[in-house]
Amino acid sequence: MRDAILTYDGKEYRLPVVTGSEGEQALDISALRKQSGAICFDPGYVNTGACTSAITFLDGEKGILRYRGYPIEELAAHSSFLEVAYLLIYGELPKAAEFAAWSDSIRRHSMVHEKMRRFYDALPKEAHPMAVCSAAIGALSTFYQDSLDPRDPQQVMVSIHRLLAKMPTIAAYSYKTSIGQPRLYPKNNLDYASGYLRMMFGTPCEDYEVNPVVAKALDTLWILHADHEQNCSTSTVRLVGSSLANLFASVSAGIFALWGPLHGGANQKVIEMLQRISAGGESGKQFLERVKRQEEGVRLMGFGHRVYKNFDPRARIIKKACFEVLEQLHVQSRLLDVAIELEEQALADPYFVERKLYPNVDFYSGIIYQAIGIPVNMFTVMFAIGRLPGWIAQWVELQADPTFKIGRPRQIYTGAGQRAYVGLADRD
Ligand code: ACO
């Protein structure tokens, strides 16, 4: 591929073309400022590739998503969340012995330090669980000071196992604390999803029977959320990690980034939107009219995506799973009816068609979470548990990148020119 030529201020600059393994192309501007004095301006990084990555391939025009080359549809149908986590982090599907050792280790690191109990008690009862989880993951760096060096492979490996293993415990404890119930110790004989469900819904008073349909649904949802290349929270994890901050600190920041309603927080907003419409305040049609008038703060939550300008492949799988889970659990959901109606109307409406707005991963996930008993304010935490392997894989890849640099975007300053300080008494 020939270099691109940029003409600027009477001079020509050669921009090498970088080609990815699936043929995507980028113009390499890494030397542009040095050579020309100009930087690139790209609000929201819509056209900016900040790294090369061999983890996830995503084609938003065609609706393709693959982890390490494996289509998301195949992984959702045949794999398990822990196997996908291994695949994302280590690059290959584990052999049987590798998987046994991996899942055994994750199972055995699931307990959190006893002092963490007091940590939970110190926070307000009504705190949002995303804030609690982020704080708790950050706090892991105070308990495991022996494994914080991002450049020591052994320490990183231990941190990865601890983080993945303790995340369900940390998440379930944030919920238990909020409802004033005792926190259960993890049970190491259970699989990842079942262990989490037991800590969420069990009490010390009686045994908790995990429904395999529910555990399978959760596992599948986590697979679908496990990575999504350079989205807002993953970019946050990379940016924080680029200062050589430890893995716990980087992931804690990623959880906060995910919390926002335009990112992972959308699943909670979707269900709240469906509940409002279902409660009869306004019809789906009336709501869509307000969306189309672009009233302040009114969007069809769970629709649209920065990268997908076609169906989000995860949304297709989740919609199907949603029907299956509701049927298997014999749940009638008025919210599902509202969601189907909104989807049908939106997909036939020029406003959404012209803007290429399709259902995203969050449109149907909340209905499944609700059917399996997950409280609404835990929806985004479910996403965070699922996204954890992706954050870890991307952070590990960053640390090993031969072009590693601290992340530091530039700006175009538009503020006041130099001016002299005016004393308080002299300001009118
Ligand atoms: N409802 C109504 N209109 C929308 C929506 C929506 N959900 N999404 C985008 N649009 C409109 C915008 O108003 C804009 O219209 P305009 O050109 O007339 O101004 C146009 O579509 C382009 O929208 P942008 O906001 O510029 O698109 P961007 O790529 O920046 O945003 C985003 C993507 C944030 C996901 C957006 O589609 C959105 O807010 N969706 C709803 C929230 C949501 O579901 N987020 C979850 C995303 S998936 C995830 O993070 C896991």
Coordinates of C-alpha atoms and ligand atoms in Angstrom, one line a residue:
M1 CA 0.0 0.0 0.0
R2 CA 1.4 3.4 -1.0
D3 CA 1.8 6.2 1.6
A4 CA -0.9 8.8 1.8
I5 CA 0.3 12.4 1.0
L6 CA -0.9 15.3 3.1
T7 CA -0.4 18.8 1.8
Y8 CA -0.4 21.4 4.5
D9 CA 0.9 25.0 4.4
G10 CA 2.6 24.4 1.1
K11 CA 4.5 21.3 2.1
E12 CA 3.9 17.6 1.6
Y13 CA 3.9 15.0 4.3
R14 CA 4.0 11.3 3.7
L15 CA 1.6 9.3 6.0
P16 CA 2.4 5.6 6.0
V17 CA -0.7 3.4 5.6
V18 CA -1.2 0.8 8.4
T19 CA -3.3 -2.2 7.4
G20 CA -4.9 -4.5 9.9
S21 CA -5.3 -8.3 9.5
E22 CA -8.9 -7.9 8.3
G23 CA -7.9 -5.2 5.8
E24 CA -8.9 -2.1 7.8
Q25 CA -6.7 0.9 7.0
A26 CA -5.3 3.8 9.0
L27 CA -3.1 6.7 8.1
D28 CA -0.2 6.8 10.5
I29 CA 0.1 10.4 11.8
S30 CA 2.4 9.6 14.8
A31 CA 5.2 11.8 13.4
L32 CA 2.8 14.5 12.1
R33 CA 3.3 17.1 14.9
K34 CA 7.0 16.6 14.9
Q35 CA 7.2 17.1 11.1
S36 CA 4.5 19.8 10.6
G37 CA 3.8 21.4 13.9
A38 CA 0.1 20.5 13.5
I39 CA -1.9 18.0 15.5
C40 CA -5.1 16.1 14.5
F41 CA -8.4 17.2 15.8
D42 CA -10.9 14.4 16.3
P43 CA -13.5 15.0 19.1
G44 CA -14.7 11.8 20.6
Y45 CA -11.8 10.0 18.8
V46 CA -14.3 9.0 16.1
N47 CA -11.5 8.5 13.6
T48 CA -8.6 7.8 15.9
G49 CA -6.9 4.5 16.3
A50 CA -5.0 4.7 19.6
C51 CA -3.4 1.2 19.4
T52 CA -3.1 -2.0 17.4
S53 CA -4.8 -4.9 19.0
A54 CA -5.1 -8.6 18.3
I55 CA -7.9 -9.3 20.7
T56 CA -11.3 -8.3 19.2
F57 CA -12.4 -7.7 15.6
L58 CA -15.4 -5.6 15.1
D59 CA -17.0 -4.5 11.8
G60 CA -19.8 -2.1 12.6
E61 CA -20.9 -1.8 9.0
K62 CA -21.4 -5.6 8.6
G63 CA -22.3 -6.4 12.2
I64 CA -19.4 -8.7 12.8
L65 CA -17.8 -9.4 16.3
R66 CA -15.1 -11.9 16.9
Y67 CA -12.9 -12.6 19.9
R68 CA -9.4 -13.7 18.9
G69 CA -10.9 -14.7 15.6
Y70 CA -13.9 -16.7 16.9
P71 CA -17.3 -15.4 15.9
I72 CA -19.4 -14.3 18.9
E73 CA -22.3 -16.4 17.8
E74 CA -20.1 -19.6 18.1
L75 CA -18.7 -18.6 21.5
A76 CA -22.2 -17.8 22.8
A77 CA -23.5 -21.2 21.6
H78 CA -20.6 -23.4 22.6
S79 CA -18.2 -21.8 25.1
S80 CA -18.4 -20.7 28.7
F81 CA -17.6 -17.3 30.2
L82 CA -14.4 -18.6 32.0
E83 CA -13.2 -20.2 28.8
V84 CA -13.8 -17.0 26.9
A85 CA -12.0 -15.1 29.6
Y86 CA -9.0 -17.4 29.1
L87 CA -9.2 -17.0 25.3
L88 CA -9.3 -13.2 25.5
I89 CA -6.4 -12.9 28.0
Y90 CA -4.1 -15.6 26.7
G91 CA -5.0 -15.5 23.0
E92 CA -6.0 -19.2 22.5
L93 CA -8.7 -21.5 23.7
P94 CA -7.4 -23.5 26.6
K95 CA -6.6 -27.2 26.3
A96 CA -8.5 -29.4 28.8
A97 CA -5.7 -29.4 31.4
E98 CA -5.2 -25.7 31.0
F99 CA -8.9 -25.0 31.5
A100 CA -9.1 -27.3 34.5
A101 CA -6.2 -25.4 36.2
W102 CA -7.6 -22.0 35.2
S103 CA -11.1 -22.6 36.5
D104 CA -9.8 -24.3 39.6
S105 CA -7.6 -21.3 40.4
I106 CA -10.4 -18.8 39.7
R107 CA -12.7 -20.8 42.0
R108 CA -10.1 -20.8 44.8
H109 CA -9.4 -17.1 44.8
S110 CA -13.0 -16.0 45.3
M111 CA -12.9 -15.0 49.0
V112 CA -12.2 -11.4 49.8
H113 CA -10.2 -10.2 52.8
E114 CA -12.2 -10.1 56.1
K115 CA -11.5 -6.4 56.5
M116 CA -13.5 -5.8 53.3
R117 CA -16.6 -6.4 55.3
R118 CA -16.0 -3.3 57.3
F119 CA -15.3 -1.5 54.0
Y120 CA -18.8 -2.3 52.8
D121 CA -20.4 -1.3 56.1
A122 CA -18.6 2.1 55.9
L123 CA -20.4 3.1 52.7
P124 CA -24.0 4.5 52.5
K125 CA -26.5 1.8 52.3
E126 CA -28.2 3.4 49.3
A127 CA -24.9 3.8 47.3
H128 CA -25.1 2.8 43.7
P129 CA -23.5 -0.7 43.4
M130 CA -21.3 0.5 40.5
A131 CA -19.7 3.1 42.8
V132 CA -19.3 0.4 45.5
C133 CA -17.7 -2.1 43.1
S134 CA -15.3 0.4 41.6
A135 CA -14.2 1.5 45.1
A136 CA -13.9 -2.2 46.2
I137 CA -11.8 -3.1 43.2
G138 CA -9.6 -0.1 43.8
A139 CA -9.3 -1.2 47.4
L140 CA -7.9 -4.6 46.3
S141 CA -4.7 -2.7 45.6
T142 CA -4.4 -1.9 49.3
F143 CA -4.7 -5.6 50.2
Y144 CA -2.4 -7.1 47.6
Q145 CA 0.5 -4.8 47.6
D146 CA 2.7 -7.8 46.8
S147 CA 1.3 -7.9 43.2
L148 CA 1.0 -4.4 41.9
D149 CA 3.9 -4.2 39.5
P150 CA 2.5 -4.1 35.9
R151 CA 5.9 -5.1 34.5
D152 CA 6.3 -8.3 36.6
P153 CA 4.5 -11.2 34.8
Q154 CA 4.2 -13.3 37.9
Q155 CA 2.5 -10.4 39.9
V156 CA 0.3 -9.6 36.9
M157 CA -0.8 -13.3 36.7
V158 CA -1.7 -13.4 40.4
S159 CA -3.6 -10.1 40.1
I160 CA -5.6 -11.4 37.1
H161 CA -6.7 -14.5 39.0
R162 CA -7.6 -12.5 42.1
L163 CA -9.5 -10.0 40.1
L164 CA -11.6 -12.4 38.1
A165 CA -12.2 -14.6 41.1
K166 CA -13.3 -11.9 43.5
M167 CA -15.4 -9.8 41.1
P168 CA -18.6 -11.8 41.6
T169 CA -18.1 -11.8 45.4
I170 CA -17.4 -8.0 45.4
A171 CA -20.5 -7.4 43.2
A172 CA -22.8 -9.6 45.2
Y173 CA -21.6 -8.0 48.5
S174 CA -22.5 -4.6 47.1
Y175 CA -26.1 -5.8 46.7
K176 CA -26.3 -7.7 50.0
T177 CA -25.1 -4.6 51.9
S178 CA -27.7 -2.4 50.1
I179 CA -30.5 -4.6 51.3
G180 CA -29.1 -5.3 54.8
Q181 CA -28.6 -9.0 54.4
P182 CA -25.6 -11.0 55.5
R183 CA -22.9 -11.5 52.9
L184 CA -22.3 -15.2 52.1
Y185 CA -18.8 -16.6 51.7
P186 CA -18.2 -18.0 48.2
K187 CA -18.7 -21.7 47.6
N188 CA -15.8 -23.0 45.6
N189 CA -17.6 -26.1 44.1
L190 CA -19.9 -23.9 42.1
D191 CA -19.3 -22.6 38.6
Y192 CA -18.7 -18.9 38.1
A193 CA -22.3 -17.8 37.3
S194 CA -23.9 -20.2 39.9
G195 CA -21.5 -19.0 42.6
Y196 CA -22.5 -15.5 41.9
L197 CA -26.2 -16.2 41.9
R198 CA -25.9 -18.0 45.2
M199 CA -24.1 -15.0 46.8
M200 CA -26.7 -12.7 45.4
F201 CA -29.8 -14.5 46.4
G202 CA -28.8 -17.0 49.1
T203 CA -28.9 -16.4 52.8
P204 CA -27.2 -18.3 55.7
C205 CA -30.6 -19.6 56.8
E206 CA -31.2 -22.1 54.1
D207 CA -29.5 -23.8 51.0
Y208 CA -30.0 -21.9 47.8
E209 CA -30.8 -24.0 44.7
V210 CA -29.3 -22.4 41.6
N211 CA -31.6 -22.7 38.6
P212 CA -29.4 -24.0 35.7
V213 CA -31.5 -22.0 33.1
V214 CA -30.7 -18.8 35.0
A215 CA -27.0 -19.6 35.4
K216 CA -26.7 -20.5 31.7
A217 CA -28.4 -17.3 30.7
L218 CA -26.1 -15.2 32.8
D219 CA -23.0 -17.0 31.6
T220 CA -24.1 -16.3 28.0
L221 CA -24.8 -12.6 28.7
W222 CA -21.3 -12.3 30.2
I223 CA -19.7 -14.0 27.1
L224 CA -21.5 -11.4 24.9
H225 CA -20.2 -8.5 27.0
A226 CA -16.6 -9.9 27.5
D227 CA -14.8 -7.5 25.1
H228 CA -15.7 -4.8 22.6
E229 CA -12.3 -3.4 21.5
Q230 CA -11.6 0.3 22.2
N231 CA -14.9 1.5 23.8
C232 CA -15.1 4.2 26.5
S233 CA -14.4 2.0 29.5
T234 CA -11.7 -0.1 27.8
S235 CA -10.0 3.0 26.6
T236 CA -10.1 4.3 30.2
V237 CA -8.5 1.1 31.4
R238 CA -5.8 1.5 28.8
L239 CA -5.3 5.2 29.5
V240 CA -5.0 4.6 33.3
G241 CA -2.8 1.6 32.7
S242 CA -0.5 3.6 30.4
S243 CA 0.7 5.6 33.4
L244 CA 1.9 2.2 34.8
A245 CA -1.0 2.3 37.3
N246 CA -1.7 -1.3 38.6
L247 CA -4.4 -3.6 37.2
F248 CA -6.8 -3.0 40.1
A249 CA -6.6 0.8 39.8
S250 CA -7.0 0.6 36.0
V251 CA -10.1 -1.6 36.2
S252 CA -11.6 0.5 39.0
A253 CA -11.4 3.5 36.6
G254 CA -12.9 1.4 33.9
I255 CA -15.9 0.5 36.1
F256 CA -16.6 4.2 36.6
A257 CA -16.4 4.9 32.9
L258 CA -18.9 2.0 32.3
W259 CA -21.3 3.4 34.8
G260 CA -22.4 6.3 32.5
P261 CA -25.8 6.1 30.9
L262 CA -24.4 6.5 27.4
H263 CA -22.2 3.4 28.0
G264 CA -22.9 0.5 30.3
G265 CA -25.5 2.4 32.3
A266 CA -27.8 2.3 29.3
N267 CA -29.1 -1.2 30.3
Q268 CA -30.6 0.3 33.5
K269 CA -32.0 3.3 31.5
V270 CA -33.6 0.9 29.0
I271 CA -35.6 -0.9 31.7
E272 CA -36.6 2.4 33.3
M273 CA -37.8 3.7 29.9
L274 CA -39.8 0.5 29.3
Q275 CA -41.3 0.6 32.8
R276 CA -42.4 4.2 32.3
I277 CA -44.1 3.4 29.0
S278 CA -45.5 0.2 30.3
A279 CA -46.9 2.1 33.3
G280 CA -49.1 3.9 30.8
G281 CA -47.9 7.4 31.2
E282 CA -47.4 7.6 27.4
S283 CA -47.6 5.2 24.5
G284 CA -44.5 3.9 22.7
K285 CA -45.5 6.0 19.7
Q286 CA -45.8 9.2 21.8
F287 CA -42.4 8.4 23.3
L288 CA -40.8 7.9 19.9
E289 CA -42.2 11.2 18.8
R290 CA -40.4 12.9 21.7
V291 CA -37.2 11.1 20.8
K292 CA -37.5 12.3 17.2
R293 CA -38.1 15.9 18.3
Q294 CA -34.8 15.4 20.1
E295 CA -36.2 16.7 23.3
E296 CA -33.5 17.5 25.9
G297 CA -32.2 14.2 27.4
V298 CA -34.7 12.0 25.5
R299 CA -33.2 9.1 23.5
L300 CA -34.4 5.7 22.7
M301 CA -32.1 4.0 25.2
G302 CA -30.6 0.7 23.9
F303 CA -30.6 2.0 20.4
G304 CA -27.6 3.3 18.4
H305 CA -23.9 2.7 18.7
R306 CA -20.8 4.5 18.0
V307 CA -19.4 1.7 15.8
Y308 CA -22.4 -0.4 14.7
K309 CA -24.2 1.1 11.9
N310 CA -26.0 -2.2 11.4
F311 CA -27.5 -4.7 13.8
D312 CA -25.3 -5.2 16.8
P313 CA -24.7 -9.0 16.5
R314 CA -24.9 -9.3 20.3
A315 CA -28.4 -7.8 20.3
R316 CA -29.6 -10.5 17.9
I317 CA -28.3 -13.3 20.3
I318 CA -29.7 -11.5 23.4
K319 CA -33.1 -11.1 21.8
K320 CA -33.3 -14.8 21.1
A321 CA -32.0 -15.7 24.5
C322 CA -34.5 -13.4 26.0
F323 CA -37.4 -15.3 24.4
E324 CA -35.9 -18.6 25.5
V325 CA -35.3 -17.6 29.1
L326 CA -38.7 -16.1 29.6
E327 CA -40.3 -19.2 28.1
Q328 CA -38.2 -21.6 30.2
L329 CA -39.0 -19.7 33.3
H330 CA -42.7 -19.2 32.4
V331 CA -42.4 -15.5 32.8
Q332 CA -44.8 -13.1 31.0
S333 CA -43.1 -9.8 30.5
R334 CA -45.1 -6.7 29.6
L335 CA -41.8 -4.9 29.2
L336 CA -40.8 -7.4 26.5
D337 CA -44.0 -6.5 24.6
V338 CA -43.2 -2.8 24.9
A339 CA -39.6 -3.4 23.7
I340 CA -40.8 -5.4 20.7
E341 CA -43.2 -2.7 19.8
L342 CA -40.6 0.1 20.1
E343 CA -38.1 -1.9 18.1
E344 CA -40.6 -2.6 15.3
Q345 CA -41.7 1.0 15.1
A346 CA -38.1 2.4 15.3
L347 CA -36.8 0.1 12.6
A348 CA -39.5 1.2 10.2
D349 CA -39.1 4.9 11.0
P350 CA -37.0 7.1 8.7
Y351 CA -35.5 9.0 11.7
F352 CA -33.8 5.8 12.9
V353 CA -33.2 4.3 9.5
E354 CA -31.4 7.3 8.1
R355 CA -29.2 7.6 11.2
K356 CA -28.5 3.8 11.1
L357 CA -29.8 3.3 14.6
Y358 CA -30.4 -0.3 15.6
P359 CA -30.9 -2.1 18.9
N360 CA -27.6 -2.5 20.8
V361 CA -26.5 -5.0 23.4
D362 CA -28.5 -3.2 26.1
F363 CA -31.9 -3.2 24.5
Y364 CA -33.0 -6.7 25.6
S365 CA -30.4 -7.6 28.2
G366 CA -32.3 -5.8 31.0
I367 CA -35.4 -7.8 30.3
I368 CA -33.4 -11.0 30.9
Y369 CA -31.8 -9.6 34.0
Q370 CA -35.2 -8.7 35.3
A371 CA -36.7 -12.1 34.5
I372 CA -33.8 -13.8 36.5
G373 CA -34.3 -11.6 39.5
I374 CA -31.4 -9.2 39.1
P375 CA -32.4 -5.8 40.6
V376 CA -32.3 -2.9 38.2
N377 CA -29.4 -1.0 39.9
M378 CA -27.3 -4.2 39.5
F379 CA -27.7 -4.3 35.7
T380 CA -24.6 -2.3 35.0
V381 CA -22.7 -4.3 37.5
M382 CA -23.6 -7.4 35.4
F383 CA -22.1 -5.7 32.5
A384 CA -18.9 -4.9 34.5
I385 CA -18.5 -8.6 35.5
G386 CA -18.9 -9.6 31.9
R387 CA -16.5 -6.9 30.6
L388 CA -13.7 -7.7 33.1
P389 CA -11.8 -10.2 30.9
G390 CA -11.8 -7.7 28.1
W391 CA -10.4 -5.0 30.3
I392 CA -7.7 -7.4 31.6
A393 CA -6.8 -8.6 28.2
Q394 CA -6.5 -5.1 26.8
W395 CA -4.5 -3.9 29.8
V396 CA -2.1 -6.9 29.4
E397 CA -1.7 -6.2 25.7
L398 CA -0.9 -2.6 26.4
Q399 CA 1.8 -3.4 28.9
A400 CA 3.5 -5.7 26.3
D401 CA 3.1 -3.3 23.4
P402 CA 6.5 -2.4 21.9
T403 CA 5.2 1.0 21.1
F404 CA 4.0 1.6 24.7
K405 CA 3.6 5.2 25.6
I406 CA 1.7 7.1 28.3
G407 CA -1.6 8.2 26.8
R408 CA -1.7 11.9 26.5
P409 CA -4.1 13.5 24.0
R410 CA -3.5 17.1 22.9
Q411 CA -6.0 19.9 22.5
I412 CA -6.7 23.0 20.6
Y413 CA -6.8 25.8 23.1
T414 CA -9.7 28.2 22.6
G415 CA -9.6 30.2 25.8
A416 CA -8.5 33.8 26.6
G417 CA -5.1 35.1 25.4
Q418 CA -2.5 36.2 28.0
R419 CA -3.9 38.8 30.4
A420 CA -2.6 40.5 33.6
Y421 CA -3.9 39.4 37.0
V422 CA -6.5 41.9 38.5
G423 CA -6.7 42.2 42.3
L424 CA -10.0 41.4 44.0
A425 CA -10.6 45.0 44.9
D426 CA -10.1 46.2 41.3
R427 CA -12.6 43.8 39.6
D428 CA -15.9 45.4 38.6
Ligands
ACO1 N1 -32.2 7.7 20.2 C1 -32.4 8.8 19.4 N2 -31.5 9.4 18.6 C2 -30.3 8.9 18.6 C3 -29.9 7.8 19.4 C4 -30.9 7.2 20.2 N3 -30.6 6.2 21.0 N4 -28.6 7.6 19.2 C5 -28.2 8.5 18.3 N5 -29.2 9.3 17.9 C6 -29.2 10.3 16.9 C7 -28.5 11.6 17.5 O1 -29.4 12.5 18.1 C8 -27.8 12.2 16.3 O2 -28.9 12.8 15.5 P1 -28.5 14.1 14.7 O3 -27.6 13.7 13.6 O4 -29.8 14.6 14.2 O5 -27.9 15.1 15.6 C9 -27.4 10.9 15.5 O6 -28.3 9.9 15.9 C10 -26.0 10.5 15.8 O7 -25.9 10.3 17.2 P2 -24.5 10.6 18.0 O8 -24.9 10.8 19.4 O9 -23.7 11.6 17.3 O10 -23.8 9.1 17.8 P3 -22.7 8.6 18.7 O11 -22.0 7.6 17.9 O12 -21.8 9.7 19.2 O13 -23.4 8.0 19.9 C11 -24.4 6.5 21.4 C12 -23.5 6.6 20.2 C13 -23.9 7.3 22.6 C14 -24.4 5.0 21.8 C15 -25.9 6.9 21.1 O14 -26.4 6.1 20.0 C16 -26.8 6.8 22.3 O15 -26.9 7.8 23.1 N6 -27.6 5.7 22.4 C17 -28.5 5.5 23.5 C18 -27.7 5.1 24.7 C19 -27.3 3.7 24.6 O16 -28.0 2.8 24.3 N7 -26.0 3.4 24.9 C20 -25.4 2.1 24.9 C21 -24.4 1.9 23.8 S1 -23.8 0.3 23.7 C22 -22.8 0.2 25.0 O17 -22.1 1.2 25.4 C23 -22.6 -1.0 25.6

